[in-house]
């Protein structure tokens, strides 16, 4: 990795400000899924074990630059304390006198969580004054919030103008894992792409086509590919203005000898609802008044066969409307197949795809499931993420 990491950084006695992503799902003021908190533990523990004063900062929700009572981080400080097995101090401000005195009172090994950085408009505007105020709390900056690395905000980018900046362990693992399939993959390398829309995935497809050996396509975007091949799509989600891009993908796969695998059969439904009447039809013969909701059983079988010969797989995008149990089979079968490919590198990116894998209880069976939804997509697009670019080079 090209960026400096926490591994080789002296933190003893230092005040270390860590940008974490504690934007956890909450219901009724309680944390409903603490995976993001757990993901930050290696960095926090390392800092505590090495005598650092740990200052954590995060965003939560979308308070848009004003104090929103429901977006305070108090409950998260409490949740983190439970997971850490030690109390976490909570400061009801992230800059200014309250934050300053909380930091001044910190002993080595203690953990402080600052208030939601997005209570200040300067955060998302990457305002130098706000970045400087945050930086003034610490001697060293660690970015462990991969999920926010695609945003140039004060706590992800601006702050690095005032402090030495290194990546935390979660950030490091994300970069190593996601780069491993893009830069130097074990081959054959397949990309399984799905999700709702082609337009969301154009840049990803553009970047991946030159790197992969197989492209397997499912999800709602199949309709646009079917249209590109001149067949009817019924009421399926069709992006008329993307048909020519789909055609281009088909042509490029031929020229660049990327094996393109499209569904032979699809599950179609009468309408977009969980218990809509449905049937399996040939993908080239979608009847009027029906829409694609999932890949069909023959498609799943051929996708599985294609995947099982691969040494690396990158998966982004559910195969169907997995939120409805009746249309979740394709996504489940692909998830289970990747989970069983213990000799292959299996990387999952994208918010919904990660959610689907979590629902299936398969997170631990994959080589890596990215914690960064939008950030992982931008990484697959080959973009330089501002939060990573801002860290010190090795
Ligand atoms: P990710 O967040 O992993 O990148 P996307 O946001 O691209 O994934 O797509 C996820 C969404 O795609 C899911 O909400 C799923 O219901 C939807 N989807 C998958 N297949 C279809 C389909 N055939 N028709 C409509 N929506 C679909
Ligand atoms: Mg998404």
CSV table of C-alpha atoms and ligand atoms in Angstrom, one decimal:
chain,number,residue,atom,x,y,z
A,1,UNK,CA,0.0,0.0,0.0
A,2,UNK,CA,1.2,3.5,-0.9
A,3,UNK,CA,0.0,5.3,2.2
A,4,UNK,CA,1.4,5.4,5.7
A,5,UNK,CA,-0.5,3.3,8.2
A,6,UNK,CA,-0.9,3.2,11.9
A,7,UNK,CA,1.3,0.1,12.0
A,8,UNK,CA,4.6,1.9,11.8
A,9,UNK,CA,3.5,5.1,13.6
A,10,UNK,CA,4.6,6.0,17.2
A,11,UNK,CA,1.5,6.9,19.1
A,12,UNK,CA,2.7,6.7,22.7
A,13,UNK,CA,1.3,9.5,24.9
A,14,UNK,CA,0.0,11.2,21.8
A,15,UNK,CA,-3.4,12.7,21.3
A,16,UNK,CA,-4.7,10.8,18.3
A,17,UNK,CA,-7.9,11.9,16.5
A,18,UNK,CA,-9.5,9.0,14.6
A,19,UNK,CA,-12.1,9.6,11.9
A,20,UNK,CA,-14.4,6.5,12.3
A,21,UNK,CA,-17.6,5.7,10.5
A,22,UNK,CA,-20.1,5.2,13.3
A,23,UNK,CA,-23.1,6.0,11.1
A,24,UNK,CA,-24.8,2.8,12.4
A,25,UNK,CA,-28.4,1.8,11.9
A,26,UNK,CA,-30.5,2.9,15.0
A,27,UNK,CA,-34.1,2.2,15.9
A,28,UNK,CA,-35.8,3.8,18.9
A,29,UNK,CA,-32.6,5.3,20.1
A,30,UNK,CA,-30.9,1.9,20.2
A,31,UNK,CA,-28.1,0.6,17.9
A,32,UNK,CA,-29.7,-2.1,15.8
A,33,UNK,CA,-26.5,-3.3,14.1
A,34,UNK,CA,-23.1,-2.6,15.6
A,35,UNK,CA,-20.9,-4.0,12.9
A,36,UNK,CA,-19.5,-0.6,12.0
A,37,UNK,CA,-18.5,-0.1,15.7
A,38,UNK,CA,-16.9,-3.5,15.8
A,39,UNK,CA,-15.0,-2.8,12.6
A,40,UNK,CA,-13.2,0.1,14.2
A,41,UNK,CA,-12.0,-1.9,17.3
A,42,UNK,CA,-8.6,-3.1,16.0
A,43,UNK,CA,-7.6,0.6,15.5
A,44,UNK,CA,-9.0,1.7,18.8
A,45,UNK,CA,-7.5,-1.2,20.8
A,46,UNK,CA,-4.1,-0.7,19.1
A,47,UNK,CA,-4.1,2.9,20.2
A,48,UNK,CA,-5.2,2.1,23.7
A,49,UNK,CA,-2.6,-0.7,24.1
A,50,UNK,CA,0.1,1.7,22.9
A,51,UNK,CA,-0.7,4.5,25.4
A,52,UNK,CA,-2.4,6.9,23.0
A,53,UNK,CA,-5.2,9.3,24.1
A,54,UNK,CA,-7.9,8.3,21.7
A,55,UNK,CA,-10.2,11.0,20.3
A,56,UNK,CA,-12.9,9.6,18.0
A,57,UNK,CA,-15.0,11.6,15.6
A,58,UNK,CA,-17.7,10.6,13.2
A,59,UNK,CA,-20.8,11.7,11.4
A,60,UNK,CA,-24.2,10.3,12.0
A,61,UNK,CA,-27.3,10.8,9.8
A,62,UNK,CA,-27.8,13.9,7.8
A,63,UNK,CA,-28.2,16.9,10.2
A,64,UNK,CA,-27.0,19.2,7.5
A,65,UNK,CA,-24.9,21.5,9.5
A,66,UNK,CA,-27.2,22.1,12.5
A,67,UNK,CA,-27.6,20.4,15.9
A,68,UNK,CA,-30.3,17.8,15.6
A,69,UNK,CA,-31.1,16.1,18.9
A,70,UNK,CA,-31.8,12.8,17.3
A,71,UNK,CA,-28.4,12.7,15.7
A,72,UNK,CA,-26.3,13.1,18.9
A,73,UNK,CA,-23.7,10.5,19.4
A,74,UNK,CA,-24.4,9.8,23.1
A,75,UNK,CA,-26.1,6.4,22.5
A,76,UNK,CA,-23.1,5.5,20.2
A,77,UNK,CA,-20.6,6.3,22.9
A,78,UNK,CA,-22.6,4.0,25.2
A,79,UNK,CA,-22.7,1.2,22.7
A,80,UNK,CA,-19.0,1.5,22.0
A,81,UNK,CA,-18.3,1.4,25.7
A,82,UNK,CA,-20.1,-1.9,26.0
A,83,UNK,CA,-18.3,-3.4,23.0
A,84,UNK,CA,-14.9,-2.1,24.4
A,85,UNK,CA,-15.7,-3.2,27.9
A,86,UNK,CA,-14.6,0.2,29.2
A,87,UNK,CA,-16.5,3.5,29.5
A,88,UNK,CA,-16.2,5.9,26.6
A,89,UNK,CA,-16.2,9.6,27.4
A,90,UNK,CA,-18.7,11.6,25.3
A,91,UNK,CA,-18.2,15.3,24.5
A,92,UNK,CA,-21.4,17.1,23.4
A,93,UNK,CA,-19.3,19.2,21.0
A,94,UNK,CA,-16.7,18.3,18.5
A,95,UNK,CA,-14.7,21.6,18.6
A,96,UNK,CA,-14.4,24.5,21.0
A,97,UNK,CA,-14.2,24.7,24.8
A,98,UNK,CA,-16.2,21.6,25.6
A,99,UNK,CA,-14.1,19.4,23.2
A,100,UNK,CA,-10.9,21.1,24.4
A,101,UNK,CA,-11.4,20.4,28.0
A,102,UNK,CA,-12.6,16.8,27.4
A,103,UNK,CA,-9.4,16.2,25.5
A,104,UNK,CA,-7.3,17.9,28.2
A,105,UNK,CA,-8.7,15.6,30.8
A,106,UNK,CA,-7.9,12.4,28.8
A,107,UNK,CA,-5.3,10.0,30.2
A,108,UNK,CA,-3.3,7.6,28.0
A,109,UNK,CA,-5.5,4.6,27.0
A,110,UNK,CA,-8.8,6.5,27.5
A,111,UNK,CA,-11.3,6.9,24.7
A,112,UNK,CA,-13.3,10.0,24.0
A,113,UNK,CA,-16.1,10.3,21.4
A,114,UNK,CA,-16.7,13.8,20.0
A,115,UNK,CA,-20.1,15.0,18.9
A,116,UNK,CA,-21.4,14.5,15.4
A,117,UNK,CA,-19.1,16.5,13.0
A,118,UNK,CA,-22.0,17.2,10.7
A,119,UNK,CA,-23.6,19.5,13.3
A,120,UNK,CA,-21.2,22.0,11.7
A,121,UNK,CA,-21.7,23.2,8.2
A,122,UNK,CA,-17.9,23.4,7.9
A,123,UNK,CA,-17.7,19.6,7.9
A,124,UNK,CA,-19.3,18.9,4.5
A,125,UNK,CA,-18.0,22.2,3.1
A,126,UNK,CA,-14.5,21.2,4.0
A,127,UNK,CA,-14.0,24.6,5.6
A,128,UNK,CA,-10.4,25.3,6.7
A,129,UNK,CA,-11.4,26.9,10.0
A,130,UNK,CA,-13.4,23.9,11.1
A,131,UNK,CA,-10.7,21.4,9.9
A,132,UNK,CA,-8.1,23.4,11.8
A,133,UNK,CA,-10.2,23.5,15.0
A,134,UNK,CA,-10.6,19.7,14.9
A,135,UNK,CA,-6.9,19.3,14.2
A,136,UNK,CA,-6.0,21.5,17.2
A,137,UNK,CA,-7.3,18.7,19.5
A,138,UNK,CA,-4.7,16.2,18.5
A,139,UNK,CA,-1.1,15.5,17.5
A,140,UNK,CA,-1.9,12.8,14.9
A,141,UNK,CA,-4.8,12.0,12.6
A,142,UNK,CA,-5.9,8.5,11.7
A,143,UNK,CA,-8.5,7.9,9.0
A,144,UNK,CA,-10.4,4.6,9.6
A,145,UNK,CA,-13.6,5.6,7.9
A,146,UNK,CA,-13.4,4.0,4.5
A,147,UNK,CA,-17.2,4.5,4.0
A,148,UNK,CA,-16.7,8.2,3.9
A,149,UNK,CA,-13.3,8.3,2.1
A,150,UNK,CA,-15.1,9.3,-1.2
A,151,UNK,CA,-16.1,12.6,0.4
A,152,UNK,CA,-13.7,15.5,0.7
A,153,UNK,CA,-14.9,16.8,4.1
A,154,UNK,CA,-13.1,18.6,6.9
A,155,UNK,CA,-12.8,15.4,9.0
A,156,UNK,CA,-11.7,13.2,6.1
A,157,UNK,CA,-9.6,15.5,4.0
A,158,UNK,CA,-9.2,19.1,5.3
A,159,UNK,CA,-7.8,18.0,8.6
A,160,UNK,CA,-4.8,16.4,7.0
A,161,UNK,CA,-3.5,19.9,6.1
A,162,UNK,CA,-2.8,20.5,9.8
A,163,UNK,CA,-1.7,17.1,11.2
A,164,UNK,CA,0.4,14.1,10.1
A,165,UNK,CA,-2.2,11.7,8.6
A,166,UNK,CA,-2.1,7.9,8.4
A,167,UNK,CA,-4.7,5.1,7.7
A,168,UNK,CA,-6.2,3.0,10.4
A,169,UNK,CA,-6.4,-0.8,10.2
A,170,UNK,CA,-9.9,-1.0,8.8
A,171,UNK,CA,-9.0,1.5,6.1
A,172,UNK,CA,-5.8,-0.4,5.4
A,173,UNK,CA,-7.7,-3.7,5.1
A,174,UNK,CA,-10.3,-2.2,2.8
A,175,UNK,CA,-7.6,-0.8,0.5
A,176,UNK,CA,-5.6,-4.0,0.4
A,177,UNK,CA,-8.6,-6.2,-0.2
A,178,UNK,CA,-10.2,-4.1,-2.9
A,179,UNK,CA,-6.9,-3.5,-4.6
A,180,UNK,CA,-6.1,-7.1,-4.6
A,181,UNK,CA,-8.7,-7.9,-7.1
A,182,UNK,CA,-8.1,-4.9,-9.3
A,183,UNK,CA,-4.3,-4.7,-9.4
A,184,UNK,CA,-3.0,-8.2,-9.3
A,185,UNK,CA,-5.8,-10.8,-9.2
A,186,UNK,CA,-5.5,-14.5,-9.2
A,187,UNK,CA,-7.2,-15.5,-12.5
A,188,UNK,CA,-9.7,-16.2,-13.8
A,189,UNK,CA,-11.3,-13.1,-12.3
A,190,UNK,CA,-15.1,-12.6,-12.6
A,191,UNK,CA,-17.2,-9.6,-11.9
A,192,UNK,CA,-20.8,-10.3,-10.9
A,193,UNK,CA,-22.8,-7.2,-11.5
A,194,UNK,CA,-26.4,-6.5,-10.6
A,195,UNK,CA,-28.5,-4.0,-8.9
A,196,UNK,CA,-31.2,-1.8,-10.2
A,197,UNK,CA,-29.7,0.4,-12.8
A,198,UNK,CA,-27.0,0.4,-15.5
A,199,UNK,CA,-26.5,4.1,-15.1
A,200,UNK,CA,-25.2,3.6,-11.5
A,201,UNK,CA,-22.7,1.1,-12.8
A,202,UNK,CA,-21.4,2.6,-16.0
A,203,UNK,CA,-18.1,3.8,-14.5
A,204,UNK,CA,-17.6,0.6,-12.7
A,205,UNK,CA,-18.1,-1.4,-15.9
A,206,UNK,CA,-15.8,0.9,-17.8
A,207,UNK,CA,-13.0,0.4,-15.3
A,208,UNK,CA,-13.5,-3.4,-14.8
A,209,UNK,CA,-13.9,-4.4,-18.4
A,210,UNK,CA,-10.1,-4.1,-19.0
A,211,UNK,CA,-9.3,-6.2,-16.0
A,212,UNK,CA,-11.7,-9.1,-15.8
A,213,UNK,CA,-12.0,-12.4,-17.6
A,214,UNK,CA,-15.7,-12.9,-17.1
A,215,UNK,CA,-18.6,-10.5,-16.7
A,216,UNK,CA,-21.8,-12.0,-15.2
A,217,UNK,CA,-24.8,-9.8,-15.3
A,218,UNK,CA,-28.0,-10.0,-13.2
A,219,UNK,CA,-30.4,-7.6,-11.5
A,220,UNK,CA,-32.7,-5.0,-13.0
A,221,UNK,CA,-30.0,-3.9,-15.4
A,222,UNK,CA,-30.5,-7.1,-17.4
A,223,UNK,CA,-33.5,-5.5,-19.1
A,224,UNK,CA,-31.3,-2.9,-20.7
A,225,UNK,CA,-29.0,-5.6,-22.0
A,226,UNK,CA,-31.9,-7.6,-23.4
A,227,UNK,CA,-33.2,-4.5,-25.2
A,228,UNK,CA,-29.7,-4.1,-26.6
A,229,UNK,CA,-30.0,-7.5,-28.1
A,230,UNK,CA,-33.3,-6.6,-29.7
A,231,UNK,CA,-35.7,-8.6,-27.5
A,232,UNK,CA,-38.7,-7.3,-25.6
A,233,UNK,CA,-38.5,-6.4,-21.9
A,234,UNK,CA,-42.2,-6.0,-21.0
A,235,UNK,CA,-42.7,-3.7,-18.0
A,236,UNK,CA,-39.1,-4.2,-16.8
A,237,UNK,CA,-37.0,-1.3,-15.5
A,238,UNK,CA,-35.5,-0.2,-18.8
A,239,UNK,CA,-33.1,2.7,-19.2
A,240,UNK,CA,-33.7,3.6,-22.8
A,241,UNK,CA,-30.7,6.1,-22.9
A,242,UNK,CA,-28.4,3.3,-21.7
A,243,UNK,CA,-29.2,0.8,-24.4
A,244,UNK,CA,-26.3,1.9,-26.5
A,245,UNK,CA,-23.9,1.6,-23.6
A,246,UNK,CA,-25.1,-2.0,-23.1
A,247,UNK,CA,-24.5,-2.6,-26.7
A,248,UNK,CA,-21.0,-1.2,-26.3
A,249,UNK,CA,-20.3,-3.5,-23.4
A,250,UNK,CA,-21.4,-6.5,-25.4
A,251,UNK,CA,-19.1,-5.5,-28.3
A,252,UNK,CA,-16.2,-4.8,-26.0
A,253,UNK,CA,-16.5,-8.1,-24.3
A,254,UNK,CA,-16.2,-9.8,-27.7
A,255,UNK,CA,-13.1,-7.7,-28.7
A,256,UNK,CA,-11.4,-8.0,-25.4
A,257,UNK,CA,-12.2,-11.7,-24.9
A,258,UNK,CA,-14.2,-11.1,-21.7
A,259,UNK,CA,-16.7,-13.9,-21.4
A,260,UNK,CA,-20.1,-12.2,-21.0
A,261,UNK,CA,-22.7,-14.3,-19.1
A,262,UNK,CA,-26.3,-13.0,-19.3
A,263,UNK,CA,-29.3,-14.7,-17.8
A,264,UNK,CA,-31.1,-17.3,-20.1
A,265,UNK,CA,-34.2,-17.2,-17.9
A,266,UNK,CA,-35.7,-14.7,-15.5
A,267,UNK,CA,-38.4,-14.5,-12.9
A,268,UNK,CA,-41.0,-12.0,-14.0
A,269,UNK,CA,-43.8,-10.6,-12.0
A,270,UNK,CA,-47.1,-8.7,-12.8
A,271,UNK,CA,-46.1,-5.8,-10.6
A,272,UNK,CA,-43.5,-4.6,-8.2
A,273,UNK,CA,-44.7,-6.1,-4.9
A,274,UNK,CA,-43.7,-8.8,-2.5
A,275,UNK,CA,-46.5,-11.2,-3.4
A,276,UNK,CA,-47.1,-10.3,-7.1
A,277,UNK,CA,-48.0,-13.3,-9.3
A,278,UNK,CA,-44.8,-14.5,-10.9
A,279,UNK,CA,-43.4,-17.0,-13.5
A,280,UNK,CA,-40.1,-18.1,-15.0
A,281,UNK,CA,-39.7,-17.2,-18.6
A,282,UNK,CA,-37.0,-17.2,-21.3
A,283,UNK,CA,-35.0,-14.0,-21.0
A,284,UNK,CA,-35.6,-13.3,-24.7
A,285,UNK,CA,-39.3,-13.8,-24.4
A,286,UNK,CA,-40.6,-11.5,-21.7
A,287,UNK,CA,-44.3,-11.1,-22.1
A,288,UNK,CA,-46.1,-7.8,-22.2
A,289,UNK,CA,-47.2,-6.6,-18.8
A,290,UNK,CA,-44.5,-8.5,-16.8
A,291,UNK,CA,-41.3,-7.2,-15.3
A,292,UNK,CA,-38.0,-8.8,-14.3
A,293,UNK,CA,-37.6,-9.4,-10.6
A,294,UNK,CA,-34.9,-12.0,-10.3
A,295,UNK,CA,-32.7,-14.3,-12.4
A,296,UNK,CA,-34.2,-17.7,-13.2
A,297,UNK,CA,-33.1,-21.1,-12.0
A,298,UNK,CA,-31.3,-22.0,-15.3
A,299,UNK,CA,-29.4,-18.7,-15.1
A,300,UNK,CA,-28.4,-19.3,-11.5
A,301,UNK,CA,-27.1,-22.7,-12.4
A,302,UNK,CA,-25.0,-21.4,-15.3
A,303,UNK,CA,-23.8,-18.4,-13.2
A,304,UNK,CA,-22.7,-20.9,-10.5
A,305,UNK,CA,-20.9,-23.1,-13.0
A,306,UNK,CA,-19.1,-20.1,-14.4
A,307,UNK,CA,-18.1,-18.8,-10.9
A,308,UNK,CA,-16.8,-22.1,-9.7
A,309,UNK,CA,-14.0,-22.1,-12.2
A,310,UNK,CA,-12.8,-18.6,-11.0
A,311,UNK,CA,-10.0,-17.8,-8.6
A,312,UNK,CA,-11.2,-14.3,-7.8
A,313,UNK,CA,-14.7,-12.9,-7.8
A,314,UNK,CA,-15.8,-9.3,-7.3
A,315,UNK,CA,-19.5,-9.0,-6.6
A,316,UNK,CA,-21.5,-5.8,-6.8
A,317,UNK,CA,-25.3,-5.6,-7.1
A,318,UNK,CA,-28.0,-8.1,-6.0
A,319,UNK,CA,-29.3,-10.5,-8.7
A,320,UNK,CA,-32.9,-9.5,-8.0
A,321,UNK,CA,-35.3,-7.6,-5.7
A,322,UNK,CA,-33.8,-9.5,-2.7
A,323,UNK,CA,-35.8,-7.4,-0.2
A,324,UNK,CA,-38.9,-9.4,-1.3
A,325,UNK,CA,-38.3,-13.1,-0.2
A,326,UNK,CA,-40.0,-14.4,-3.3
A,327,UNK,CA,-37.4,-12.7,-5.5
A,328,UNK,CA,-34.3,-13.3,-3.4
A,329,UNK,CA,-33.4,-16.7,-4.6
A,330,UNK,CA,-30.8,-15.6,-7.3
A,331,UNK,CA,-29.0,-13.3,-4.8
A,332,UNK,CA,-29.0,-16.1,-2.2
A,333,UNK,CA,-27.6,-18.7,-4.6
A,334,UNK,CA,-24.8,-16.4,-5.7
A,335,UNK,CA,-24.0,-15.5,-2.1
A,336,UNK,CA,-23.9,-19.2,-1.1
A,337,UNK,CA,-21.8,-20.1,-4.1
A,338,UNK,CA,-19.2,-17.4,-3.3
A,339,UNK,CA,-19.3,-18.4,0.4
A,340,UNK,CA,-18.4,-22.0,-0.6
A,341,UNK,CA,-15.5,-21.0,-2.9
A,342,UNK,CA,-13.0,-21.2,-0.1
A,343,UNK,CA,-10.0,-21.4,-2.5
A,344,UNK,CA,-11.0,-18.2,-4.3
A,345,UNK,CA,-10.7,-14.5,-3.3
A,346,UNK,CA,-14.3,-13.3,-2.9
A,347,UNK,CA,-14.8,-9.5,-2.6
A,348,UNK,CA,-18.2,-7.9,-2.1
A,349,UNK,CA,-18.8,-4.2,-2.6
A,350,UNK,CA,-21.9,-1.9,-2.6
A,351,UNK,CA,-24.3,-1.0,0.2
A,352,UNK,CA,-27.2,-3.2,-0.9
A,353,UNK,CA,-25.0,-6.2,-1.8
A,354,UNK,CA,-23.3,-6.0,1.6
A,355,UNK,CA,-26.7,-5.9,3.2
A,356,UNK,CA,-27.9,-8.9,1.3
A,357,UNK,CA,-24.7,-10.9,2.3
A,358,UNK,CA,-25.3,-9.8,5.9
A,359,UNK,CA,-29.0,-10.9,5.7
A,360,UNK,CA,-27.8,-14.3,4.5
A,361,UNK,CA,-25.3,-14.6,7.4
A,362,UNK,CA,-22.4,-15.0,5.0
A,363,UNK,CA,-20.2,-12.0,5.8
A,364,UNK,CA,-17.5,-14.2,7.5
A,365,UNK,CA,-17.5,-16.6,4.6
A,366,UNK,CA,-16.3,-14.1,2.1
A,367,UNK,CA,-12.7,-12.9,1.8
A,368,UNK,CA,-13.9,-9.4,2.3
A,369,UNK,CA,-17.2,-7.5,2.4
A,370,UNK,CA,-16.5,-3.8,2.1
A,371,UNK,CA,-17.9,-1.6,4.8
A,372,UNK,CA,-18.0,1.3,2.3
A,373,UNK,CA,-21.1,1.3,0.1
A,374,UNK,CA,-20.6,4.3,-2.2
A,375,UNK,CA,-16.9,4.4,-1.4
A,376,UNK,CA,-16.4,0.8,-2.6
A,377,UNK,CA,-18.2,1.6,-5.8
A,378,UNK,CA,-16.0,4.7,-6.5
A,379,UNK,CA,-13.0,2.5,-5.7
A,380,UNK,CA,-14.2,0.0,-8.3
A,381,UNK,CA,-14.6,2.9,-10.7
A,382,UNK,CA,-10.8,3.4,-10.4
A,383,UNK,CA,-11.3,6.9,-8.8
A,384,UNK,CA,-8.9,8.3,-6.3
A,385,UNK,CA,-10.8,8.8,-3.1
A,386,UNK,CA,-10.1,12.2,-1.5
A,387,UNK,CA,-9.9,10.7,2.0
A,388,UNK,CA,-7.2,8.3,0.9
A,389,UNK,CA,-5.3,10.7,-1.3
A,390,UNK,CA,-5.0,13.1,1.6
A,391,UNK,CA,-3.0,10.5,3.8
A,392,UNK,CA,0.8,10.7,3.9
A,393,UNK,CA,2.6,8.7,1.3
A,394,UNK,CA,4.9,5.9,2.4
B,1,LIG,P1,-25.3,-1.8,-4.4
B,1,LIG,O1,-25.8,-0.8,-3.3
B,1,LIG,O2,-24.8,-3.1,-3.8
B,1,LIG,O3,-24.3,-1.1,-5.3
B,1,LIG,P2,-27.5,-1.2,-6.1
B,1,LIG,O4,-27.8,0.0,-5.3
B,1,LIG,O5,-27.0,-1.0,-7.5
B,1,LIG,O6,-26.6,-2.2,-5.3
B,1,LIG,O7,-28.8,-2.1,-6.3
B,1,LIG,C1,-29.6,-2.6,-5.2
B,1,LIG,C2,-31.0,-2.6,-5.6
B,1,LIG,O8,-31.3,-3.2,-6.8
B,1,LIG,C3,-31.8,-3.4,-4.6
B,1,LIG,O9,-32.6,-2.5,-3.8
B,1,LIG,C4,-32.6,-4.4,-5.4
B,1,LIG,O10,-34.0,-4.5,-5.0
B,1,LIG,C5,-32.6,-3.7,-6.8
B,1,LIG,N1,-32.8,-4.7,-7.9
B,1,LIG,C6,-32.2,-5.8,-8.1
B,1,LIG,N2,-32.8,-6.4,-9.1
B,1,LIG,C7,-33.8,-5.7,-9.5
B,1,LIG,C8,-34.8,-5.8,-10.5
B,1,LIG,N3,-34.8,-6.9,-11.3
B,1,LIG,N4,-35.7,-4.8,-10.6
B,1,LIG,C9,-35.7,-3.8,-9.8
B,1,LIG,N5,-34.8,-3.6,-8.9
B,1,LIG,C10,-33.9,-4.5,-8.7
B,2,LIG,MG1,-26.9,1.0,-3.6
